[in-house]
Coordinates of C-alpha atoms in Angstrom, one line a residue:
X1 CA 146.4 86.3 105.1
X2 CA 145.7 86.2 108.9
X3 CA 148.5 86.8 111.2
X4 CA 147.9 83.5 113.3
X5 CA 150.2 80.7 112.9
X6 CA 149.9 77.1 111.6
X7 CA 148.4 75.5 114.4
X8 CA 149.6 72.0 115.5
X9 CA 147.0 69.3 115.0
X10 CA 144.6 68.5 117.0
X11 CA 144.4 72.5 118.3
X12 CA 141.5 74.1 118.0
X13 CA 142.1 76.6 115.2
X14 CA 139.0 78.9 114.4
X15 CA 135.0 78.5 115.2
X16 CA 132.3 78.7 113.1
X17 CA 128.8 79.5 113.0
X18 CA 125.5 79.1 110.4
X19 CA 122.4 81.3 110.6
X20 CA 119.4 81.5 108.7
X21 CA 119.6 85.5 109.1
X22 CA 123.0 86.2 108.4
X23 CA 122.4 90.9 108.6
X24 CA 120.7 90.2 112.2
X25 CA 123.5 87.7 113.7
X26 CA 126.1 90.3 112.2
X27 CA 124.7 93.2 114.4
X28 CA 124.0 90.6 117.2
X29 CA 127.8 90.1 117.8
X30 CA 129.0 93.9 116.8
X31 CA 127.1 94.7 119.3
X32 CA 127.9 92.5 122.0
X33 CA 131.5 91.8 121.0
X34 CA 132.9 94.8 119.3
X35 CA 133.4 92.5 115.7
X36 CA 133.6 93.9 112.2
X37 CA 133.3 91.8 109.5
X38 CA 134.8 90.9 105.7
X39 CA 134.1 88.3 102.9
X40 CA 135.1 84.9 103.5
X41 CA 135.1 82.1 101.5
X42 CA 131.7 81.7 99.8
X43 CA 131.9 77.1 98.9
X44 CA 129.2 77.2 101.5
X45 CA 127.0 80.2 100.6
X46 CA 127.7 83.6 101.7
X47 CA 129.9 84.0 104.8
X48 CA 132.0 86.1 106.7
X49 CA 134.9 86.6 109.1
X50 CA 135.2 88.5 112.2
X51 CA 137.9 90.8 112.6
X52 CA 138.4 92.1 115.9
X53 CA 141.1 95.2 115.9
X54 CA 141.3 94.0 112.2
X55 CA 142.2 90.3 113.6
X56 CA 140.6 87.3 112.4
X57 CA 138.4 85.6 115.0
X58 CA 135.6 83.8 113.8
X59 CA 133.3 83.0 110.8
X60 CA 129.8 83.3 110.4
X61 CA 127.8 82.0 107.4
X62 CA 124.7 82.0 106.3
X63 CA 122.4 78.5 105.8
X64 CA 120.1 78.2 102.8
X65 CA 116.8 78.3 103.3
X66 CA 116.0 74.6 102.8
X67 CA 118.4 73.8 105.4
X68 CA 117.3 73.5 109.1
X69 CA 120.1 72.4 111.5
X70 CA 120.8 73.2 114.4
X71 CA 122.4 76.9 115.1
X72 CA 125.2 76.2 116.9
X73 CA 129.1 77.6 117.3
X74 CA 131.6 74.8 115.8
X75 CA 135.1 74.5 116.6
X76 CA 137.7 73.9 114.2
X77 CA 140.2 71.2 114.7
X78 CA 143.7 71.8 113.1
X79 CA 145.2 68.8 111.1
X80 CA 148.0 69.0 108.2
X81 CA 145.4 66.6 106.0
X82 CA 142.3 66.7 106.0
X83 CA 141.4 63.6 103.9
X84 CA 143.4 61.2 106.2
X85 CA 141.9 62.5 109.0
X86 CA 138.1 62.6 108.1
X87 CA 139.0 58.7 107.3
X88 CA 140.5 58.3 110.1
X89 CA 137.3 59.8 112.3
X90 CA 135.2 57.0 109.7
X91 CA 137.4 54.5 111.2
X92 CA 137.2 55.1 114.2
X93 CA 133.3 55.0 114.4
X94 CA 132.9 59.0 114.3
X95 CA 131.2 60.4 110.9
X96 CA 131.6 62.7 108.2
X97 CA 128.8 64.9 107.1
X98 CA 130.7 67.6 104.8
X99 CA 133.6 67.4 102.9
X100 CA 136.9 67.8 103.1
X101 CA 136.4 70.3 100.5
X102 CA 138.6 73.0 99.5
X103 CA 137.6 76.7 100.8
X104 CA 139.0 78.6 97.8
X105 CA 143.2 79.4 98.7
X106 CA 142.1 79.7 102.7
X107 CA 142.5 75.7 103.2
X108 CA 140.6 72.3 103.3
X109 CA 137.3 71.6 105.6
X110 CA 135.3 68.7 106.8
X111 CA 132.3 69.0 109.1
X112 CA 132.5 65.8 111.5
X113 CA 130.9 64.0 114.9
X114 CA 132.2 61.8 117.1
X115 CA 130.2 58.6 117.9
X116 CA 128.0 60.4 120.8
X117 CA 127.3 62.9 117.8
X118 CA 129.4 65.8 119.0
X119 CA 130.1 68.1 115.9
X120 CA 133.7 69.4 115.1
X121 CA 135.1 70.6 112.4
X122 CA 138.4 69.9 110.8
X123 CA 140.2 72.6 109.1
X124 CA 143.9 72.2 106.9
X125 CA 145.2 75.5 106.6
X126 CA 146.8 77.0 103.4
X127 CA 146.3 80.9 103.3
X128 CA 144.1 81.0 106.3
X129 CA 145.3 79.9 109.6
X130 CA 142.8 80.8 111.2
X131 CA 142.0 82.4 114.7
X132 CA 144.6 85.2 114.8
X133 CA 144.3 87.0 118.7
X134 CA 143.1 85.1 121.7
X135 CA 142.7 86.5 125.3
X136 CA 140.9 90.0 124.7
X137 CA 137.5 90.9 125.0
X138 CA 135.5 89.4 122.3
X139 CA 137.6 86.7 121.3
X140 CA 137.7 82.6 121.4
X141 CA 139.7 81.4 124.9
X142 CA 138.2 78.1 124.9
X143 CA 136.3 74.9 123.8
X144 CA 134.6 72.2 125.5
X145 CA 133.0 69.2 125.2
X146 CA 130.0 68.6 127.2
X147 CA 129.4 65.0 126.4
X148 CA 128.1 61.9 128.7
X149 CA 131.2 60.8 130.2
X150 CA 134.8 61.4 129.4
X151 CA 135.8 57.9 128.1
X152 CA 135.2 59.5 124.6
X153 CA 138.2 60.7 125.1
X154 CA 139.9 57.5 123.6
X155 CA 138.0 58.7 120.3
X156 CA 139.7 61.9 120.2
X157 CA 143.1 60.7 121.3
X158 CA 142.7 57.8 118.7
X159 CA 141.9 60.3 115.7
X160 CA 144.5 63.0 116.8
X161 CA 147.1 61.4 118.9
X162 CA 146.1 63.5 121.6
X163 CA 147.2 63.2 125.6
X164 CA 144.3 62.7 127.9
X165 CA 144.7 64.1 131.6
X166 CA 142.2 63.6 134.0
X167 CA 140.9 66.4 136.4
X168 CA 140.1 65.4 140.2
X169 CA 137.2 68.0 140.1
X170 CA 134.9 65.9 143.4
X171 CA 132.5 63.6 142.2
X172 CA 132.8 65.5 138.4
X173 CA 134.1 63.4 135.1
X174 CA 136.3 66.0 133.9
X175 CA 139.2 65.4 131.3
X176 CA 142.0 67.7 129.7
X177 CA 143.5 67.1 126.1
X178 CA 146.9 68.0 125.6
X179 CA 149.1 68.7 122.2
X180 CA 152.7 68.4 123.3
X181 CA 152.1 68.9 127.0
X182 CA 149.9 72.4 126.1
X183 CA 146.2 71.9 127.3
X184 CA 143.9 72.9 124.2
X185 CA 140.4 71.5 125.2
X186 CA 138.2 70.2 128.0
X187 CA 136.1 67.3 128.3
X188 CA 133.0 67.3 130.7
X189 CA 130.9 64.4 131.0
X190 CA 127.9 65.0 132.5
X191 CA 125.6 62.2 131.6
X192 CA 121.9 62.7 132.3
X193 CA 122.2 66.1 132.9
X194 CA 123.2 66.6 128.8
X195 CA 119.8 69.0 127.5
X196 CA 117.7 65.8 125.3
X197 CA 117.4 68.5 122.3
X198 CA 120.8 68.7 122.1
X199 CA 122.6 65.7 123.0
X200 CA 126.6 65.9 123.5
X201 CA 127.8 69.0 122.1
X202 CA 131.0 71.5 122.0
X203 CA 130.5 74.6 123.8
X204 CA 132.8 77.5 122.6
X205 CA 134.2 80.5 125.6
X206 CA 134.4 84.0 124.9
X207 CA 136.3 86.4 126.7
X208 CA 134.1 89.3 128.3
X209 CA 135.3 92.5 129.9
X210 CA 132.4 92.5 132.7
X211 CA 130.4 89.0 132.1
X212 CA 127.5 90.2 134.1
X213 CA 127.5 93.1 131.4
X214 CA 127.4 91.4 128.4
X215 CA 125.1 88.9 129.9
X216 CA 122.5 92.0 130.6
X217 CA 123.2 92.9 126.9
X218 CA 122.8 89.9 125.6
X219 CA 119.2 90.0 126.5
X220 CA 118.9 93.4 125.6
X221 CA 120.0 92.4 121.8
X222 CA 117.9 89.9 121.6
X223 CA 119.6 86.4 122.9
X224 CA 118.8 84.9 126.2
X225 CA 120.5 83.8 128.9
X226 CA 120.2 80.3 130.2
X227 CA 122.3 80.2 133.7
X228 CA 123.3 83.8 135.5
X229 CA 126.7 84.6 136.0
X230 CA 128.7 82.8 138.5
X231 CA 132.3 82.2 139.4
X232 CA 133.9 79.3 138.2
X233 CA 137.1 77.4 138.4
X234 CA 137.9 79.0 134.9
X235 CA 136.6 82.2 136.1
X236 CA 133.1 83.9 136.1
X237 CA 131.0 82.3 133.7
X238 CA 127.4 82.9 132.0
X239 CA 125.7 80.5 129.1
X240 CA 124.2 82.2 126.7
X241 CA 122.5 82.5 123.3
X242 CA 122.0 84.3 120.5
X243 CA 118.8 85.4 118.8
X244 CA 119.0 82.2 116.8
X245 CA 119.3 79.9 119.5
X246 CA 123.6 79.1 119.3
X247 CA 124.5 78.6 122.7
X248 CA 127.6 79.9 123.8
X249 CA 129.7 81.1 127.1
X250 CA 130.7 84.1 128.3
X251 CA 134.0 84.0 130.6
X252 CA 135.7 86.9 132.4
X253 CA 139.1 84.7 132.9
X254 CA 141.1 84.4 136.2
X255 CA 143.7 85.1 134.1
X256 CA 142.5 88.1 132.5
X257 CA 141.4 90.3 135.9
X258 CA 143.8 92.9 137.2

């Protein structure tokens, strides 16, 4: 059983990612992020958790072969039922591609969109809470949603019951979602400038010790990097991808410098 504690819904609770070459995205992120890794649940083919100082902090599966989707890092969306949410997203013009299935005694699933086709996930925890440490090096710190404009907010905040706060950010569309006052996710709407191959999407953050490091790295192991480090309001910030093509951001916090 992970350490981490029931999450309130609507929190983003774990994140997720599918490969086609599960031994090569393994040593991909030991590498850059320090991870070890033990069986997960195996509904979906085989897959595994990453335990960072023998925490829980992410899951990486493996696709099967006839299956070609997108690589890409899903979050997970905490709710206390599954079922009534998925029809919930249904009815609120958002879809429901997987499940809500059960994932052995770790909890429930369903693998979702919003209208704009954004994929979440949506995970009811039992045995598995899911992520357990937050903040170091190596571990999930944020999620976003890079998405056309932020008036898909009143999808989210329909479906979760979530507080929407707006971020004077210049000419920017920028929105903050709230669970009982606590930010939990951004919005960033973007419009045009959203890449065509991949439409709106959910970009997860991982804390980095040095980002211009582990952005060098990253290329050494095999990913690519698709904008150079810079400083940000969140801190100093490089997108990134893995071998396979998940795209992903690498943040040295303002919060965590000395």
């Amino acid at each position: 059983m992970t350490e981490a504690t029931r999450r309130r819904p609507g929190t983003p609770c774990w994140v997720s990612l599918m490969v086609h070459g599960l031994d090569a995205t393994l040593e991909f992120y030991h590498e850059l992020f320090g991870w070890e890794f033990v069986p997960g649940p195996q509904q979906l083919g085989p897959y595994v958790r990453a335990l960072l100082d023998g925490k829980e902090v992410a899951g990486i599966g493996q696709l099967p072969p006839d299956r070609h989707l997108r690589i890409a890092w899903t979050p997970y969306l905490a709710t206390a039922d599954a079922d009534e949410t998925a029809e919930a997203i249904r009815g609120c013009g958002g879809t429901v591609a997987v499940g809500p299935l059960d994932a052995g005694e770790a909890g429930r699933l369903a693998i979702c969109s919003d209208p704009t086709g954004a994929v979440f996930g949506l995970w009811q925890a039992e045995a598995h809470h899911g992520t357990a440490t937050a903040g170091p090096p190596g571990t999930p710190v944020w999620n976003e949603l890079l998405t056309y404009e932020t008036t898909i907010s009143k999808f989210y905040r329909s479906v979760f019951g979530y507080e929407v706060g707006s971020v004077e950010s210049g000419d920017q569309d920028f929105a903050t979602l709230h669970v009982e006052g606590v930010p939990v996710a951004s919005l960033h709407g973007v419009g045009n400038a959203l890449p065509r191959v991949r439409g709106p999407h959910w970009m997860t953050y991982f804390e980095v010790a040095d980002t211009d490091a582990a952005a060098r790295l990253v290329v050494e192991l095999g990913g690519h990097v698709l904008r150079p480090p810079r400083e940000g309001t969140a801190g100093r910030l490089a997108l990134v991808t893995d071998p396979e093509g998940a795209v992903f951001t690498l943040v040295r916090s303002a919060a965590g410098r000395r």
